[in-house]
Amino acid sequence: MSIKNGLAVLVSFQSRELELKCIDSEIADVERERAAARAEIEAAVGEVDAIRAALEDVRSAAKRLDIDLKSAEEKVTKFNDQMLTVRTNQELWAIQEEIGHAERAVSAVETKILEQLENEDSLTVSIGQKGNELTHVRESVDAAIAEADNKEAELISVKAKVDDALSTLQERIPEDLMKKYGNIKMVRGGLGVAEILDEICLVCNFKMRPQLYADTFNFTDIKQCENCGRILYVAERLGITSGVDSAQDDIAAPNSDQPVDSEPATAGDIAS
């Protein structure tokens, strides 16, 4: 395989790897969206459960108050019965005082029972409202999860195609070039190939020597950036769109009249 063809395949291979990385990132985003949707349901369910638990507490407290009320009323009855047996004013005053305490206790318990009934009514209304909200949340979340599932399925399908393309491309890349690319990529954060434009490495922005640019332009050999060590290529010589053009949105690819196999350039010509 010629140096030119090897570089062309390697650049395409890196492009596919970056595409695969983006797909994996999108799949991770979908899973986060799905997790957030599920968390929304859990939060809504938690609110309803909390209100139901509070309602159960109120009802349990109401039962205890009913017992307290019955006990207080029994005391009032007991003291009223005892009044029939008093013999002295002192005993009468004592019984009347006990009756007063018992009646106030009855009144206090009745007040608490009324408060608990109001709380129970309020919580019952809240459960109805939160239950309706939960129904709407479930519908919204179910739709969001279904959309996320569909999106994930599409991404997985695209990923499978990119994986196949990567395997095909890798088979075409010379073993020594693939090994060099892998080593550079491992050291340089996932990018083993860099475009050179106007003697500038577009990844690390290092300005090359004119001769290095000329050698890269003319496919003299596989050349590497003197600063970052990445394998260099000139986009127009491979017949592909420059990364600078791609970043500028809809800027046309290199002039189709420009032959890919143009005459070799000298260091002086390129530098001028």
mmCIF file of C-alpha atoms in Angstrom:
data_model
loop_
_atom_site.group_PDB
_atom_site.id
_atom_site.type_symbol
_atom_site.label_atom_id
_atom_site.label_comp_id
_atom_site.label_asym_id
_atom_site.label_seq_id
_atom_site.Cartn_x
_atom_site.Cartn_y
_atom_site.Cartn_z
ATOM 1 C CA MET A 1 0.000 0.000 0.000
ATOM 2 C CA SER A 2 1.317 3.461 -0.905
ATOM 3 C CA ILE A 3 1.989 6.052 1.780
ATOM 4 C CA LYS A 4 -0.847 8.146 0.402
ATOM 5 C CA ASN A 5 -3.369 5.322 0.531
ATOM 6 C CA GLY A 6 -2.196 4.245 3.970
ATOM 7 C CA LEU A 7 -2.668 7.770 5.299
ATOM 8 C CA ALA A 8 -6.088 8.076 3.662
ATOM 9 C CA VAL A 9 -7.295 4.869 5.296
ATOM 10 C CA LEU A 10 -5.751 5.850 8.640
ATOM 11 C CA VAL A 11 -7.452 9.259 8.597
ATOM 12 C CA SER A 12 -10.764 7.573 7.812
ATOM 13 C CA PHE A 13 -10.116 5.070 10.609
ATOM 14 C CA GLN A 14 -9.529 7.857 13.140
ATOM 15 C CA SER A 15 -12.635 9.658 11.933
ATOM 16 C CA ARG A 16 -14.668 6.509 12.540
ATOM 17 C CA GLU A 17 -13.126 6.074 15.982
ATOM 18 C CA LEU A 18 -14.106 9.625 16.890
ATOM 19 C CA GLU A 19 -17.586 8.978 15.524
ATOM 20 C CA LEU A 20 -17.797 5.871 17.701
ATOM 21 C CA LYS A 21 -16.719 7.912 20.724
ATOM 22 C CA CYS A 22 -19.491 10.431 20.021
ATOM 23 C CA ILE A 23 -22.040 7.633 19.686
ATOM 24 C CA ASP A 24 -20.953 6.139 23.010
ATOM 25 C CA SER A 25 -21.284 9.581 24.575
ATOM 26 C CA GLU A 26 -24.796 9.951 23.131
ATOM 27 C CA ILE A 27 -25.758 6.510 24.432
ATOM 28 C CA ALA A 28 -24.502 7.539 27.879
ATOM 29 C CA ASP A 29 -26.577 10.735 27.617
ATOM 30 C CA VAL A 30 -29.656 8.669 26.752
ATOM 31 C CA GLU A 31 -29.106 6.467 29.793
ATOM 32 C CA ARG A 32 -28.751 9.564 31.987
ATOM 33 C CA GLU A 33 -31.998 10.962 30.550
ATOM 34 C CA ARG A 34 -33.722 7.659 31.212
ATOM 35 C CA ALA A 35 -32.360 7.546 34.765
ATOM 36 C CA ALA A 36 -33.562 11.117 35.349
ATOM 37 C CA ALA A 37 -37.033 10.166 34.088
ATOM 38 C CA ARG A 38 -37.145 7.185 36.420
ATOM 39 C CA ALA A 39 -35.979 9.368 39.294
ATOM 40 C CA GLU A 40 -38.852 11.753 38.534
ATOM 41 C CA ILE A 41 -41.329 8.879 38.870
ATOM 42 C CA GLU A 42 -39.680 7.696 42.078
ATOM 43 C CA ALA A 43 -39.877 11.208 43.520
ATOM 44 C CA ALA A 44 -43.577 11.500 42.641
ATOM 45 C CA VAL A 45 -44.297 8.062 44.104
ATOM 46 C CA GLY A 46 -42.305 9.032 47.187
ATOM 47 C CA GLU A 47 -44.487 12.105 47.713
ATOM 48 C CA VAL A 48 -47.674 10.040 47.518
ATOM 49 C CA ASP A 49 -46.235 7.388 49.837
ATOM 50 C CA ALA A 50 -45.160 10.048 52.336
ATOM 51 C CA ILE A 51 -48.671 11.538 52.427
ATOM 52 C CA ARG A 52 -50.208 8.086 52.824
ATOM 53 C CA ALA A 53 -47.831 7.352 55.696
ATOM 54 C CA ALA A 54 -48.763 10.677 57.306
ATOM 55 C CA LEU A 55 -52.445 9.827 56.893
ATOM 56 C CA GLU A 56 -51.914 6.471 58.587
ATOM 57 C CA ASP A 57 -50.149 8.253 61.460
ATOM 58 C CA VAL A 58 -53.070 10.661 61.806
ATOM 59 C CA ARG A 59 -55.575 7.809 61.851
ATOM 60 C CA SER A 60 -53.520 5.912 64.430
ATOM 61 C CA ALA A 61 -53.324 9.046 66.564
ATOM 62 C CA ALA A 62 -57.098 9.489 66.201
ATOM 63 C CA LYS A 63 -57.662 5.984 67.548
ATOM 64 C CA ARG A 64 -55.462 6.753 70.543
ATOM 65 C CA LEU A 65 -57.360 10.000 71.128
ATOM 66 C CA ASP A 66 -60.655 8.110 71.053
ATOM 67 C CA ILE A 67 -59.305 5.924 73.848
ATOM 68 C CA ASP A 68 -58.107 8.998 75.749
ATOM 69 C CA LEU A 69 -61.534 10.651 75.309
ATOM 70 C CA LYS A 70 -63.329 7.592 76.581
ATOM 71 C CA SER A 71 -61.021 7.475 79.609
ATOM 72 C CA ALA A 72 -61.541 11.193 80.338
ATOM 73 C CA GLU A 73 -65.320 10.877 80.008
ATOM 74 C CA GLU A 74 -65.309 7.898 82.358
ATOM 75 C CA LYS A 75 -63.485 10.005 84.947
ATOM 76 C CA VAL A 76 -66.122 12.736 84.674
ATOM 77 C CA THR A 77 -68.853 10.138 85.186
ATOM 78 C CA LYS A 78 -66.969 8.615 88.096
ATOM 79 C CA PHE A 79 -66.529 11.949 89.871
ATOM 80 C CA ASN A 80 -70.158 12.898 89.242
ATOM 81 C CA ASP A 81 -71.207 9.637 90.859
ATOM 82 C CA GLN A 82 -68.934 10.342 93.816
ATOM 83 C CA MET A 83 -70.667 13.669 94.402
ATOM 84 C CA LEU A 84 -73.704 11.720 95.535
ATOM 85 C CA THR A 85 -71.735 10.291 98.449
ATOM 86 C CA VAL A 86 -69.922 13.402 99.757
ATOM 87 C CA ARG A 87 -70.647 14.408 103.332
ATOM 88 C CA THR A 88 -68.644 17.596 103.829
ATOM 89 C CA ASN A 89 -68.101 20.805 101.925
ATOM 90 C CA GLN A 90 -64.395 20.021 101.757
ATOM 91 C CA GLU A 91 -65.115 16.701 100.022
ATOM 92 C CA LEU A 92 -67.543 18.482 97.702
ATOM 93 C CA TRP A 93 -64.966 21.097 96.715
ATOM 94 C CA ALA A 94 -62.383 18.373 96.121
ATOM 95 C CA ILE A 95 -64.737 16.380 93.907
ATOM 96 C CA GLN A 96 -65.772 19.506 91.994
ATOM 97 C CA GLU A 97 -62.103 20.306 91.366
ATOM 98 C CA GLU A 98 -61.502 16.766 90.067
ATOM 99 C CA ILE A 99 -64.576 17.048 87.864
ATOM 100 C CA GLY A 100 -63.232 20.346 86.505
ATOM 101 C CA HIS A 101 -59.883 18.724 85.664
ATOM 102 C CA ALA A 102 -61.624 15.781 84.002
ATOM 103 C CA GLU A 103 -63.941 18.013 81.963
ATOM 104 C CA ARG A 104 -61.017 20.147 80.802
ATOM 105 C CA ALA A 105 -59.198 16.956 79.815
ATOM 106 C CA VAL A 106 -62.256 15.881 77.823
ATOM 107 C CA SER A 107 -62.361 19.278 76.107
ATOM 108 C CA ALA A 108 -58.634 19.137 75.279
ATOM 109 C CA VAL A 109 -58.951 15.662 73.782
ATOM 110 C CA GLU A 110 -62.003 16.705 71.758
ATOM 111 C CA THR A 111 -60.026 19.673 70.394
ATOM 112 C CA LYS A 112 -57.182 17.360 69.367
ATOM 113 C CA ILE A 113 -59.652 14.987 67.720
ATOM 114 C CA LEU A 114 -61.094 17.865 65.679
ATOM 115 C CA GLU A 115 -57.574 18.878 64.633
ATOM 116 C CA GLN A 116 -56.792 15.314 63.621
ATOM 117 C CA LEU A 117 -60.005 15.114 61.603
ATOM 118 C CA GLU A 118 -59.044 18.313 59.786
ATOM 119 C CA ASN A 119 -55.566 16.905 59.138
ATOM 120 C CA GLU A 120 -57.078 13.681 57.846
ATOM 121 C CA ASP A 121 -59.362 15.587 55.467
ATOM 122 C CA SER A 122 -56.460 17.709 54.247
ATOM 123 C CA LEU A 123 -54.206 14.688 53.704
ATOM 124 C CA THR A 124 -56.976 12.813 51.904
ATOM 125 C CA VAL A 125 -57.354 15.741 49.494
ATOM 126 C CA SER A 126 -53.560 15.893 49.039
ATOM 127 C CA ILE A 127 -53.418 12.191 48.218
ATOM 128 C CA GLY A 128 -56.026 12.724 45.513
ATOM 129 C CA GLN A 129 -54.111 15.665 44.052
ATOM 130 C CA LYS A 130 -50.727 13.942 44.210
ATOM 131 C CA GLY A 131 -52.273 10.784 42.783
ATOM 132 C CA ASN A 132 -53.483 12.755 39.754
ATOM 133 C CA GLU A 133 -50.070 14.393 39.415
ATOM 134 C CA LEU A 134 -48.430 10.973 39.605
ATOM 135 C CA THR A 135 -50.642 9.730 36.776
ATOM 136 C CA HIS A 136 -49.547 12.637 34.566
ATOM 137 C CA VAL A 137 -45.903 12.161 35.555
ATOM 138 C CA ARG A 138 -46.103 8.466 34.680
ATOM 139 C CA GLU A 139 -47.548 9.273 31.252
ATOM 140 C CA SER A 140 -44.856 11.876 30.608
ATOM 141 C CA VAL A 141 -42.042 9.684 31.895
ATOM 142 C CA ASP A 142 -43.261 6.611 30.012
ATOM 143 C CA ALA A 143 -43.224 8.662 26.808
ATOM 144 C CA ALA A 144 -39.739 9.997 27.597
ATOM 145 C CA ILE A 145 -38.415 6.515 28.343
ATOM 146 C CA ALA A 146 -39.958 5.122 25.155
ATOM 147 C CA GLU A 147 -38.315 7.930 23.173
ATOM 148 C CA ALA A 148 -34.995 7.254 24.911
ATOM 149 C CA ASP A 149 -35.293 3.533 24.148
ATOM 150 C CA ASN A 150 -35.931 4.264 20.465
ATOM 151 C CA LYS A 151 -33.027 6.691 20.313
ATOM 152 C CA GLU A 152 -30.742 4.187 22.014
ATOM 153 C CA ALA A 153 -31.776 1.463 19.573
ATOM 154 C CA GLU A 154 -30.950 3.764 16.648
ATOM 155 C CA LEU A 155 -27.577 4.664 18.160
ATOM 156 C CA ILE A 156 -26.741 1.012 18.795
ATOM 157 C CA SER A 157 -27.607 0.237 15.169
ATOM 158 C CA VAL A 158 -25.369 3.058 13.925
ATOM 159 C CA LYS A 159 -22.630 1.957 16.314
ATOM 160 C CA ALA A 160 -22.717 -1.571 14.892
ATOM 161 C CA LYS A 161 -22.238 -0.170 11.376
ATOM 162 C CA VAL A 162 -19.356 2.025 12.530
ATOM 163 C CA ASP A 163 -17.773 -0.966 14.279
ATOM 164 C CA ASP A 164 -18.009 -2.944 11.047
ATOM 165 C CA ALA A 165 -16.481 -0.066 9.102
ATOM 166 C CA LEU A 166 -13.654 0.184 11.645
ATOM 167 C CA SER A 167 -12.898 -3.517 11.327
ATOM 168 C CA THR A 168 -12.823 -3.253 7.535
ATOM 169 C CA LEU A 169 -10.557 -0.204 7.622
ATOM 170 C CA GLN A 170 -8.211 -1.742 10.174
ATOM 171 C CA GLU A 171 -7.687 -4.755 7.928
ATOM 172 C CA ARG A 172 -6.445 -2.390 5.207
ATOM 173 C CA ILE A 173 -3.969 -0.481 7.370
ATOM 174 C CA PRO A 174 -0.383 -1.816 7.383
ATOM 175 C CA GLU A 175 0.467 -3.425 10.707
ATOM 176 C CA ASP A 176 3.450 -1.172 11.443
ATOM 177 C CA LEU A 177 1.415 1.971 10.702
ATOM 178 C CA MET A 178 -1.461 0.726 12.860
ATOM 179 C CA LYS A 179 0.924 0.010 15.722
ATOM 180 C CA LYS A 180 2.481 3.458 15.472
ATOM 181 C CA TYR A 181 -0.964 5.068 15.380
ATOM 182 C CA GLY A 182 -2.105 3.086 18.425
ATOM 183 C CA ASN A 183 0.953 4.061 20.466
ATOM 184 C CA ILE A 184 0.577 7.754 19.620
ATOM 185 C CA LYS A 185 -3.156 7.696 20.303
ATOM 186 C CA MET A 186 -2.600 6.111 23.706
ATOM 187 C CA VAL A 187 -0.128 8.830 24.702
ATOM 188 C CA ARG A 188 -1.906 11.747 23.030
ATOM 189 C CA GLY A 189 -5.446 11.456 24.348
ATOM 190 C CA GLY A 190 -7.134 9.531 21.563
ATOM 191 C CA LEU A 191 -5.783 11.389 18.520
ATOM 192 C CA GLY A 192 -2.971 9.733 16.601
ATOM 193 C CA VAL A 193 -3.328 11.621 13.305
ATOM 194 C CA ALA A 194 -3.241 15.382 12.759
ATOM 195 C CA GLU A 195 -3.905 17.562 9.736
ATOM 196 C CA ILE A 196 -1.200 20.003 8.736
ATOM 197 C CA LEU A 197 -2.296 23.216 7.015
ATOM 198 C CA ASP A 198 -0.006 26.063 5.989
ATOM 199 C CA GLU A 199 2.802 24.392 7.939
ATOM 200 C CA ILE A 200 0.668 24.386 11.130
ATOM 201 C CA CYS A 201 -0.332 21.229 13.007
ATOM 202 C CA LEU A 202 -4.055 21.763 13.541
ATOM 203 C CA VAL A 203 -4.057 19.742 16.765
ATOM 204 C CA CYS A 204 -1.184 21.311 18.727
ATOM 205 C CA ASN A 205 -0.798 24.518 16.601
ATOM 206 C CA PHE A 206 2.925 23.940 16.175
ATOM 207 C CA LYS A 207 4.540 25.520 13.101
ATOM 208 C CA MET A 208 6.507 22.976 11.097
ATOM 209 C CA ARG A 209 9.738 23.346 9.213
ATOM 210 C CA PRO A 210 9.019 23.939 5.516
ATOM 211 C CA GLN A 211 10.903 20.759 4.609
ATOM 212 C CA LEU A 212 8.743 18.628 6.927
ATOM 213 C CA TYR A 213 5.631 20.118 5.362
ATOM 214 C CA ALA A 214 7.004 19.447 1.883
ATOM 215 C CA ASP A 215 7.810 15.833 2.748
ATOM 216 C CA THR A 216 4.300 15.368 4.144
ATOM 217 C CA PHE A 217 2.753 17.054 1.110
ATOM 218 C CA ASN A 218 4.738 14.876 -1.292
ATOM 219 C CA PHE A 219 4.216 11.590 0.627
ATOM 220 C CA THR A 220 7.966 11.198 0.974
ATOM 221 C CA ASP A 221 7.389 9.129 4.085
ATOM 222 C CA ILE A 222 5.078 8.862 7.093
ATOM 223 C CA LYS A 223 5.872 12.089 8.921
ATOM 224 C CA GLN A 224 5.115 13.091 12.489
ATOM 225 C CA CYS A 225 4.629 16.463 14.152
ATOM 226 C CA GLU A 226 7.882 17.581 15.759
ATOM 227 C CA ASN A 227 5.929 18.844 18.759
ATOM 228 C CA CYS A 228 3.086 16.417 19.523
ATOM 229 C CA GLY A 229 4.373 13.404 17.584
ATOM 230 C CA ARG A 230 1.097 12.789 15.732
ATOM 231 C CA ILE A 231 1.151 11.361 12.214
ATOM 232 C CA LEU A 232 0.681 14.205 9.738
ATOM 233 C CA TYR A 233 -1.374 14.526 6.568
ATOM 234 C CA VAL A 234 -2.401 17.279 4.152
ATOM 235 C CA ALA A 235 -6.151 17.096 3.577
ATOM 236 C CA GLU A 236 -6.194 18.375 0.000
ATOM 237 C CA ARG A 237 -3.562 15.798 -1.017
ATOM 238 C CA LEU A 238 -5.827 13.020 0.263
ATOM 239 C CA GLY A 239 -8.842 14.496 -1.503
ATOM 240 C CA ILE A 240 -10.731 15.148 1.733
ATOM 241 C CA THR A 241 -12.216 18.264 3.294
ATOM 242 C CA SER A 242 -9.929 20.148 5.630
ATOM 243 C CA GLY A 243 -10.875 20.133 9.300
ATOM 244 C CA VAL A 244 -10.797 23.931 9.167
ATOM 245 C CA ASP A 245 -13.420 23.928 6.412
ATOM 246 C CA SER A 246 -15.587 21.418 8.288
ATOM 247 C CA ALA A 247 -15.543 23.578 11.391
ATOM 248 C CA GLN A 248 -16.800 26.588 9.410
ATOM 249 C CA ASP A 249 -20.118 24.910 8.474
ATOM 250 C CA ASP A 250 -20.982 24.277 4.853
ATOM 251 C CA ILE A 251 -17.718 25.576 3.394
ATOM 252 C CA ALA A 252 -17.110 23.600 0.236
ATOM 253 C CA ALA A 253 -14.556 20.814 -0.002
ATOM 254 C CA PRO A 254 -11.291 21.482 -1.887
ATOM 255 C CA ASN A 255 -11.745 22.560 -5.497
ATOM 256 C CA SER A 256 -12.593 19.481 -7.549
ATOM 257 C CA ASP A 257 -10.411 20.891 -10.327
ATOM 258 C CA GLN A 258 -7.422 20.510 -8.052
ATOM 259 C CA PRO A 259 -5.927 17.094 -8.864
ATOM 260 C CA VAL A 260 -5.108 14.967 -5.878
ATOM 261 C CA ASP A 261 -1.955 13.699 -7.521
ATOM 262 C CA SER A 262 -0.573 17.164 -8.255
ATOM 263 C CA GLU A 263 3.066 17.756 -8.970
ATOM 264 C CA PRO A 264 5.343 17.314 -5.934
ATOM 265 C CA ALA A 265 6.093 20.553 -4.159
ATOM 266 C CA THR A 266 9.467 21.737 -2.966
ATOM 267 C CA ALA A 267 10.069 23.110 0.487
ATOM 268 C CA GLY A 268 10.648 26.522 -1.020
ATOM 269 C CA ASP A 269 7.445 26.457 -3.064
ATOM 270 C CA ILE A 270 5.343 25.460 -0.062
ATOM 271 C CA ALA A 271 6.964 27.993 2.198
ATOM 272 C CA SER A 272 6.336 30.845 -0.207
#
